[in-house]
């Protein structure tokens, strides 16, 4: 498959998630990573997407099997080390979690794809999802590559960069992107403020085409220069594991944005992809029937949102 055939490019990580409950019990050991979940978020809607990241020579057969069974291309997976990154996820009794890379942070970062490795996949791509901090040298190299290919960019900020002292740099990078995704806790940290209305005011002042402000189980707020829209979560979903919901939903928002859809429809795609993500441990599978159900659910939620607005 030629690299130029991919409509959507996802840049982040593919790791092994070891999820432990607050009791210390090992709940699962599955394929994970922000990149895999973002890939899943778009894959629910499109066949033409690829994850670009480094893996280890020991990337397990079970993980390769997920790519094969879901029809997700492995063309962007590059063997860059002996070991695939592992994330130890320890849930606490209050619902929070602690993530630890047993091989160390430097190893984890060394597997990330650099701009030069991403560039070949951007030819004729419609959208680029990036989960990253605000490292200036990285963005100075990547942004021109995306723009010269006419590729729309969604930046989902890494929580490590969501600090008041980083605010101006974050703003400068975000304003060169098309969509910016951030969750409520990260937004509060970035602006040093715990008032959602104030946070929205600050974010809308950045004048981006679209900002996706994630509110966890409450859904999301989709912000444009002219309006702020509440997007509900999918109801009736029993969450097995919330890992990756933000990545999955953000990537789905990018898909809708690249199609020129209304902000609320982009947000609803995000809600539906998040629901598919959290229904089991690890990333979801895909079937023709499941995708038809997702399309029908999108139409139903869109109508309900319209009726509520009248």
Short mmCIF file of N, CA, C and O in Angstrom, two decimals, residues 13-115:
data_model
loop_
_atom_site.label_atom_id
_atom_site.label_comp_id
_atom_site.label_asym_id
_atom_site.label_seq_id
_atom_site.Cartn_x
_atom_site.Cartn_y
_atom_site.Cartn_z
N UNK A 13 1.51 6.91 20.22
CA UNK A 13 2.19 5.69 20.67
C UNK A 13 1.34 4.43 20.51
O UNK A 13 0.11 4.48 20.51
N UNK A 14 2.04 3.30 20.40
CA UNK A 14 1.43 1.97 20.51
C UNK A 14 2.19 1.26 21.62
O UNK A 14 3.40 1.07 21.53
N UNK A 15 1.51 0.92 22.69
CA UNK A 15 2.18 0.35 23.86
C UNK A 15 1.40 -0.87 24.36
O UNK A 15 0.30 -1.17 23.89
N UNK A 16 1.97 -1.53 25.34
CA UNK A 16 1.27 -2.58 26.07
C UNK A 16 0.78 -1.98 27.38
O UNK A 16 1.58 -1.49 28.18
N UNK A 17 -0.53 -1.97 27.57
CA UNK A 17 -1.12 -1.45 28.80
C UNK A 17 -1.33 -2.58 29.80
O UNK A 17 -2.04 -3.55 29.50
N UNK A 18 -0.71 -2.46 30.96
CA UNK A 18 -0.98 -3.38 32.07
C UNK A 18 -1.86 -2.63 33.06
O UNK A 18 -1.39 -1.73 33.77
N UNK A 19 -3.13 -2.97 33.09
CA UNK A 19 -4.11 -2.24 33.90
C UNK A 19 -4.36 -2.97 35.20
O UNK A 19 -4.76 -4.15 35.20
N UNK A 20 -4.11 -2.27 36.31
CA UNK A 20 -4.36 -2.84 37.63
C UNK A 20 -5.47 -2.08 38.33
O UNK A 20 -5.50 -0.84 38.32
N UNK A 21 -6.38 -2.81 38.95
CA UNK A 21 -7.46 -2.20 39.72
C UNK A 21 -6.91 -1.63 41.01
O UNK A 21 -5.76 -1.88 41.40
N UNK A 22 -7.73 -0.87 41.73
CA UNK A 22 -7.28 -0.26 42.99
C UNK A 22 -6.87 -1.31 44.01
O UNK A 22 -6.06 -1.04 44.91
N UNK A 23 -7.38 -2.53 43.86
CA UNK A 23 -7.02 -3.64 44.75
C UNK A 23 -5.62 -4.17 44.45
O UNK A 23 -5.06 -4.95 45.23
N UNK A 24 -5.06 -3.77 43.31
CA UNK A 24 -3.77 -4.29 42.89
C UNK A 24 -3.89 -5.44 41.91
O UNK A 24 -2.91 -5.89 41.32
N UNK A 25 -5.12 -5.93 41.71
CA UNK A 25 -5.35 -7.06 40.80
C UNK A 25 -5.09 -6.63 39.36
O UNK A 25 -5.50 -5.54 38.93
N UNK A 26 -4.40 -7.47 38.59
CA UNK A 26 -4.16 -7.21 37.18
C UNK A 26 -5.45 -7.48 36.42
O UNK A 26 -5.91 -8.62 36.31
N UNK A 27 -6.05 -6.40 35.86
CA UNK A 27 -7.31 -6.54 35.15
C UNK A 27 -7.11 -6.94 33.70
O UNK A 27 -7.90 -7.70 33.14
N UNK A 28 -6.04 -6.45 33.10
CA UNK A 28 -5.80 -6.79 31.70
C UNK A 28 -4.38 -6.42 31.31
O UNK A 28 -3.73 -5.58 31.95
N UNK A 29 -3.90 -7.05 30.26
CA UNK A 29 -2.64 -6.69 29.62
C UNK A 29 -2.92 -6.70 28.13
O UNK A 29 -3.00 -7.77 27.52
N UNK A 30 -3.11 -5.51 27.57
CA UNK A 30 -3.62 -5.41 26.21
C UNK A 30 -2.87 -4.33 25.42
O UNK A 30 -2.17 -3.49 25.98
N UNK A 31 -3.06 -4.37 24.12
CA UNK A 31 -2.57 -3.31 23.24
C UNK A 31 -3.22 -2.00 23.66
O UNK A 31 -4.43 -1.94 23.93
N UNK A 32 -2.42 -0.95 23.73
CA UNK A 32 -2.96 0.35 24.10
C UNK A 32 -2.07 1.47 23.57
O UNK A 32 -1.36 1.30 22.58
N UNK A 33 -2.12 2.60 24.24
CA UNK A 33 -1.36 3.76 23.80
C UNK A 33 -2.28 4.77 23.13
O UNK A 33 -3.27 4.40 22.46
N UNK A 34 -1.96 6.04 23.30
CA UNK A 34 -2.80 7.11 22.74
C UNK A 34 -3.01 6.95 21.25
O UNK A 34 -4.09 7.20 20.72
N UNK A 35 -1.94 6.53 20.55
CA UNK A 35 -2.05 6.39 19.10
C UNK A 35 -3.00 5.30 18.68
O UNK A 35 -3.78 5.46 17.72
N UNK A 36 -2.97 4.17 19.36
CA UNK A 36 -3.87 3.06 19.04
C UNK A 36 -5.32 3.46 19.26
O UNK A 36 -6.21 3.17 18.44
N UNK A 37 -5.58 4.18 20.37
CA UNK A 37 -6.96 4.59 20.64
C UNK A 37 -7.42 5.66 19.67
O UNK A 37 -8.59 5.66 19.23
N UNK A 38 -6.53 6.58 19.30
CA UNK A 38 -6.89 7.59 18.30
C UNK A 38 -7.16 6.93 16.95
O UNK A 38 -8.11 7.28 16.24
N UNK A 39 -6.32 5.97 16.59
CA UNK A 39 -6.53 5.20 15.36
C UNK A 39 -7.92 4.56 15.38
O UNK A 39 -8.66 4.59 14.37
N UNK A 40 -8.30 3.99 16.51
CA UNK A 40 -9.61 3.36 16.65
C UNK A 40 -10.74 4.38 16.47
O UNK A 40 -11.78 4.07 15.87
N UNK A 41 -10.52 5.58 17.01
CA UNK A 41 -11.54 6.62 16.92
C UNK A 41 -11.89 6.99 15.49
O UNK A 41 -13.06 7.23 15.16
N UNK A 42 -10.88 7.02 14.62
CA UNK A 42 -11.12 7.31 13.21
C UNK A 42 -11.57 6.05 12.46
O UNK A 42 -12.43 6.11 11.58
N UNK A 43 -11.00 4.91 12.83
CA UNK A 43 -11.29 3.65 12.12
C UNK A 43 -12.76 3.28 12.17
O UNK A 43 -13.27 2.59 11.28
N UNK A 44 -13.48 3.74 13.20
CA UNK A 44 -14.91 3.49 13.27
C UNK A 44 -15.64 4.10 12.08
O UNK A 44 -16.69 3.61 11.65
N UNK A 45 -15.05 5.18 11.52
CA UNK A 45 -15.70 5.93 10.44
C UNK A 45 -15.00 5.80 9.09
O UNK A 45 -15.61 6.05 8.05
N UNK A 46 -13.73 5.47 9.09
CA UNK A 46 -12.96 5.48 7.84
C UNK A 46 -12.00 4.29 7.76
O UNK A 46 -11.36 3.94 8.76
N UNK A 47 -11.86 3.74 6.57
CA UNK A 47 -10.89 2.66 6.35
C UNK A 47 -9.49 3.20 6.09
O UNK A 47 -8.52 2.46 6.19
N UNK A 48 -9.40 4.48 5.74
CA UNK A 48 -8.14 5.02 5.24
C UNK A 48 -7.40 5.81 6.32
O UNK A 48 -7.35 7.04 6.30
N UNK A 49 -6.84 5.08 7.28
CA UNK A 49 -6.11 5.75 8.37
C UNK A 49 -4.92 4.89 8.77
O UNK A 49 -4.93 3.67 8.62
N UNK A 50 -3.88 5.55 9.28
CA UNK A 50 -2.65 4.85 9.63
C UNK A 50 -2.04 5.47 10.89
O UNK A 50 -2.13 6.68 11.10
N UNK A 51 -1.47 4.64 11.72
CA UNK A 51 -0.74 5.07 12.91
C UNK A 51 0.75 5.06 12.59
O UNK A 51 1.28 4.05 12.13
N UNK A 52 1.42 6.17 12.87
CA UNK A 52 2.86 6.29 12.64
C UNK A 52 3.56 6.38 14.00
O UNK A 52 3.39 7.36 14.73
N UNK A 53 4.30 5.34 14.34
CA UNK A 53 4.97 5.30 15.64
C UNK A 53 6.02 4.20 15.64
O UNK A 53 6.07 3.36 14.75
N UNK A 54 6.85 4.22 16.68
CA UNK A 54 7.85 3.17 16.85
C UNK A 54 7.34 2.07 17.76
O UNK A 54 6.55 2.31 18.69
N UNK A 55 7.78 0.86 17.49
CA UNK A 55 7.49 -0.29 18.35
C UNK A 55 8.80 -1.02 18.62
O UNK A 55 9.84 -0.68 18.06
N UNK A 56 8.74 -2.04 19.47
CA UNK A 56 9.91 -2.85 19.74
C UNK A 56 9.93 -4.10 18.88
O UNK A 56 8.90 -4.50 18.31
N UNK A 57 11.08 -4.71 18.84
CA UNK A 57 11.21 -5.98 18.11
C UNK A 57 10.35 -7.07 18.74
O UNK A 57 10.04 -8.07 18.10
N UNK A 58 9.96 -6.83 20.00
CA UNK A 58 9.15 -7.82 20.73
C UNK A 58 7.65 -7.53 20.66
O UNK A 58 6.88 -8.05 21.47
N UNK A 59 7.23 -6.69 19.73
CA UNK A 59 5.80 -6.37 19.60
C UNK A 59 5.01 -7.67 19.52
O UNK A 59 5.21 -8.47 18.59
N UNK A 60 4.11 -7.93 20.47
CA UNK A 60 3.51 -9.26 20.60
C UNK A 60 2.61 -9.67 19.44
O UNK A 60 1.96 -8.81 18.82
N UNK A 61 2.55 -10.95 19.14
CA UNK A 61 1.64 -11.45 18.10
C UNK A 61 0.18 -11.05 18.36
O UNK A 61 -0.56 -10.79 17.41
N UNK A 62 -0.23 -10.98 19.63
CA UNK A 62 -1.61 -10.60 19.94
C UNK A 62 -1.90 -9.17 19.48
O UNK A 62 -3.02 -8.86 19.06
N UNK A 63 -0.90 -8.31 19.57
CA UNK A 63 -1.07 -6.92 19.13
C UNK A 63 -1.10 -6.84 17.61
O UNK A 63 -1.92 -6.11 17.03
N UNK A 64 -0.24 -7.58 16.96
CA UNK A 64 -0.25 -7.63 15.50
C UNK A 64 -1.60 -8.17 15.01
O UNK A 64 -2.14 -7.71 13.99
N UNK A 65 -2.13 -9.12 15.76
CA UNK A 65 -3.40 -9.74 15.37
C UNK A 65 -4.53 -8.71 15.40
O UNK A 65 -5.43 -8.74 14.55
N UNK A 66 -4.51 -7.77 16.37
CA UNK A 66 -5.55 -6.74 16.40
C UNK A 66 -5.53 -5.92 15.12
O UNK A 66 -6.59 -5.63 14.54
N UNK A 67 -4.34 -5.53 14.66
CA UNK A 67 -4.24 -4.77 13.42
C UNK A 67 -4.80 -5.58 12.25
O UNK A 67 -5.52 -5.05 11.40
N UNK A 68 -4.47 -6.85 12.21
CA UNK A 68 -4.93 -7.69 11.11
C UNK A 68 -6.44 -7.86 11.14
O UNK A 68 -7.12 -7.76 10.12
N UNK A 69 -7.00 -8.12 12.33
CA UNK A 69 -8.43 -8.40 12.44
C UNK A 69 -9.28 -7.15 12.20
O UNK A 69 -10.42 -7.26 11.75
N UNK A 70 -8.74 -5.98 12.52
CA UNK A 70 -9.51 -4.74 12.33
C UNK A 70 -9.26 -4.10 10.98
O UNK A 70 -9.90 -3.11 10.63
N UNK A 71 -8.33 -4.65 10.21
CA UNK A 71 -8.01 -4.07 8.92
C UNK A 71 -7.21 -2.79 9.01
O UNK A 71 -7.14 -2.03 8.04
N UNK A 72 -6.60 -2.53 10.16
CA UNK A 72 -5.77 -1.33 10.33
C UNK A 72 -4.37 -1.60 9.78
O UNK A 72 -3.75 -2.62 10.10
N UNK A 73 -3.89 -0.70 8.96
CA UNK A 73 -2.58 -0.88 8.36
C UNK A 73 -1.47 -0.83 9.40
O UNK A 73 -1.53 -0.06 10.36
N UNK A 74 -0.43 -1.62 9.18
CA UNK A 74 0.76 -1.59 10.01
C UNK A 74 1.91 -0.88 9.29
O UNK A 74 3.05 -0.92 9.74
N UNK A 75 1.59 -0.18 8.19
CA UNK A 75 2.63 0.45 7.38
C UNK A 75 3.39 1.53 8.15
O UNK A 75 4.55 1.82 7.82
N UNK A 76 2.77 2.12 9.16
CA UNK A 76 3.43 3.19 9.91
C UNK A 76 4.14 2.73 11.17
O UNK A 76 4.69 3.55 11.91
N UNK A 77 4.14 1.42 11.44
CA UNK A 77 4.81 0.88 12.63
C UNK A 77 6.27 0.59 12.30
O UNK A 77 6.56 -0.23 11.43
N UNK A 78 7.16 1.24 13.01
CA UNK A 78 8.59 1.11 12.75
C UNK A 78 9.28 0.49 13.95
O UNK A 78 9.11 0.96 15.08
N UNK A 79 10.05 -0.57 13.73
CA UNK A 79 10.82 -1.18 14.82
C UNK A 79 12.00 -0.26 15.14
O UNK A 79 12.88 -0.06 14.31
N UNK A 80 11.97 0.32 16.35
CA UNK A 80 12.99 1.30 16.73
C UNK A 80 13.78 0.90 17.97
O UNK A 80 14.67 1.61 18.40
N UNK A 81 13.43 -0.26 18.56
CA UNK A 81 14.10 -0.67 19.79
C UNK A 81 13.87 -2.16 19.99
O UNK A 81 13.05 -2.78 19.30
N UNK A 82 14.59 -2.73 20.93
CA UNK A 82 14.36 -4.14 21.27
C UNK A 82 13.00 -4.32 21.91
O UNK A 82 12.30 -5.31 21.64
N UNK A 83 12.62 -3.35 22.77
CA UNK A 83 11.39 -3.49 23.55
C UNK A 83 10.30 -2.53 23.11
O UNK A 83 10.56 -1.35 22.85
N UNK A 84 9.09 -3.03 23.05
CA UNK A 84 7.92 -2.18 22.89
C UNK A 84 7.66 -1.48 24.23
O UNK A 84 7.90 -2.05 25.30
N UNK A 85 7.18 -0.25 24.17
CA UNK A 85 6.89 0.48 25.40
C UNK A 85 5.77 -0.20 26.18
O UNK A 85 4.83 -0.76 25.61
N UNK A 86 5.89 -0.15 27.49
CA UNK A 86 4.86 -0.68 28.39
C UNK A 86 4.39 0.46 29.29
O UNK A 86 5.20 1.29 29.73
N UNK A 87 3.09 0.50 29.56
CA UNK A 87 2.55 1.47 30.50
C UNK A 87 1.84 0.71 31.62
O UNK A 87 0.88 -0.01 31.39
N UNK A 88 2.38 0.85 32.83
CA UNK A 88 1.73 0.27 34.01
C UNK A 88 0.67 1.26 34.49
O UNK A 88 1.00 2.38 34.90
N UNK A 89 -0.60 0.89 34.40
CA UNK A 89 -1.70 1.77 34.78
C UNK A 89 -2.30 1.27 36.09
O UNK A 89 -2.89 0.18 36.14
N UNK A 90 -2.14 2.05 37.13
CA UNK A 90 -2.66 1.69 38.45
C UNK A 90 -3.84 2.60 38.79
O UNK A 90 -3.68 3.81 38.93
N UNK A 91 -5.03 2.02 38.86
CA UNK A 91 -6.20 2.80 39.26
C UNK A 91 -6.25 2.93 40.78
O UNK A 91 -5.90 2.00 41.51
N UNK A 92 -6.67 4.11 41.22
CA UNK A 92 -6.81 4.40 42.64
C UNK A 92 -8.29 4.32 43.02
O UNK A 92 -9.17 4.31 42.16
N UNK A 93 -8.55 4.29 44.32
CA UNK A 93 -9.93 4.15 44.78
C UNK A 93 -10.81 5.33 44.38
O UNK A 93 -12.02 5.19 44.24
N UNK A 94 -10.21 6.51 44.20
CA UNK A 94 -10.99 7.69 43.83
C UNK A 94 -11.23 7.79 42.32
O UNK A 94 -11.78 8.77 41.83
N UNK A 95 -10.82 6.76 41.56
CA UNK A 95 -11.03 6.76 40.12
C UNK A 95 -9.86 7.33 39.33
O UNK A 95 -9.80 7.17 38.10
N UNK A 96 -8.97 8.05 39.99
CA UNK A 96 -7.77 8.56 39.31
C UNK A 96 -6.83 7.39 39.02
O UNK A 96 -7.00 6.28 39.53
N UNK A 97 -5.81 7.67 38.22
CA UNK A 97 -4.87 6.60 37.90
C UNK A 97 -3.46 7.16 37.80
O UNK A 97 -3.25 8.34 37.53
N UNK A 98 -2.50 6.28 37.98
CA UNK A 98 -1.09 6.60 37.85
C UNK A 98 -0.51 5.73 36.74
O UNK A 98 -0.70 4.52 36.75
N UNK A 99 0.18 6.36 35.78
CA UNK A 99 0.79 5.61 34.69
C UNK A 99 2.31 5.66 34.81
O UNK A 99 2.88 6.74 34.97
N UNK A 100 2.94 4.51 34.73
CA UNK A 100 4.39 4.42 34.87
C UNK A 100 4.98 3.60 33.73
O UNK A 100 4.54 2.46 33.50
N UNK A 101 5.97 4.12 33.00
CA UNK A 101 6.64 3.32 31.97
C UNK A 101 7.81 2.56 32.59
O UNK A 101 8.83 3.16 32.96
N UNK A 102 7.73 1.25 32.75
CA UNK A 102 8.78 0.49 33.44
C UNK A 102 10.15 0.55 32.77
O UNK A 102 11.17 0.39 33.43
N UNK A 103 10.19 0.81 31.45
CA UNK A 103 11.48 0.94 30.78
C UNK A 103 12.02 2.37 30.86
O UNK A 103 13.10 2.66 30.34
N UNK A 104 11.25 3.26 31.49
CA UNK A 104 11.68 4.64 31.67
C UNK A 104 11.09 5.58 30.62
O UNK A 104 10.73 5.17 29.51
N UNK A 105 11.02 6.85 30.99
CA UNK A 105 10.42 7.85 30.11
C UNK A 105 11.23 8.05 28.84
O UNK A 105 10.68 8.25 27.76
N UNK A 106 12.57 8.02 28.94
CA UNK A 106 13.41 8.22 27.76
C UNK A 106 13.15 7.15 26.71
O UNK A 106 13.10 7.44 25.50
N UNK A 107 12.99 5.90 27.17
CA UNK A 107 12.68 4.82 26.23
C UNK A 107 11.34 5.06 25.57
O UNK A 107 11.19 4.90 24.34
N UNK A 108 10.36 5.46 26.36
CA UNK A 108 9.01 5.73 25.86
C UNK A 108 9.06 6.80 24.77
O UNK A 108 8.49 6.64 23.68
N UNK A 109 9.80 7.89 25.05
CA UNK A 109 9.89 9.00 24.10
C UNK A 109 10.68 8.62 22.85
O UNK A 109 10.39 9.12 21.76
N UNK A 110 11.65 7.74 23.00
CA UNK A 110 12.49 7.37 21.86
C UNK A 110 11.72 6.63 20.77
O UNK A 110 12.16 6.57 19.62
N UNK A 111 10.58 6.07 21.12
CA UNK A 111 9.78 5.34 20.16
C UNK A 111 8.83 6.24 19.38
O UNK A 111 8.24 5.81 18.37
N UNK A 112 8.66 7.49 19.80
CA UNK A 112 7.78 8.41 19.09
C UNK A 112 8.35 8.71 17.71
O UNK A 112 9.56 8.79 17.51
N UNK A 113 7.48 8.88 16.74
CA UNK A 113 7.91 9.22 15.39
C UNK A 113 8.30 10.69 15.32
O UNK A 113 7.60 11.56 15.83
N UNK A 114 9.42 10.97 14.68
CA UNK A 114 9.85 12.34 14.46
C UNK A 114 9.23 12.90 13.19
O UNK A 114 8.72 12.15 12.35
N UNK A 115 9.27 14.22 13.01
CA UNK A 115 8.68 14.84 11.82
C UNK A 115 9.18 14.23 10.51
O UNK A 115 8.40 14.05 9.57
#
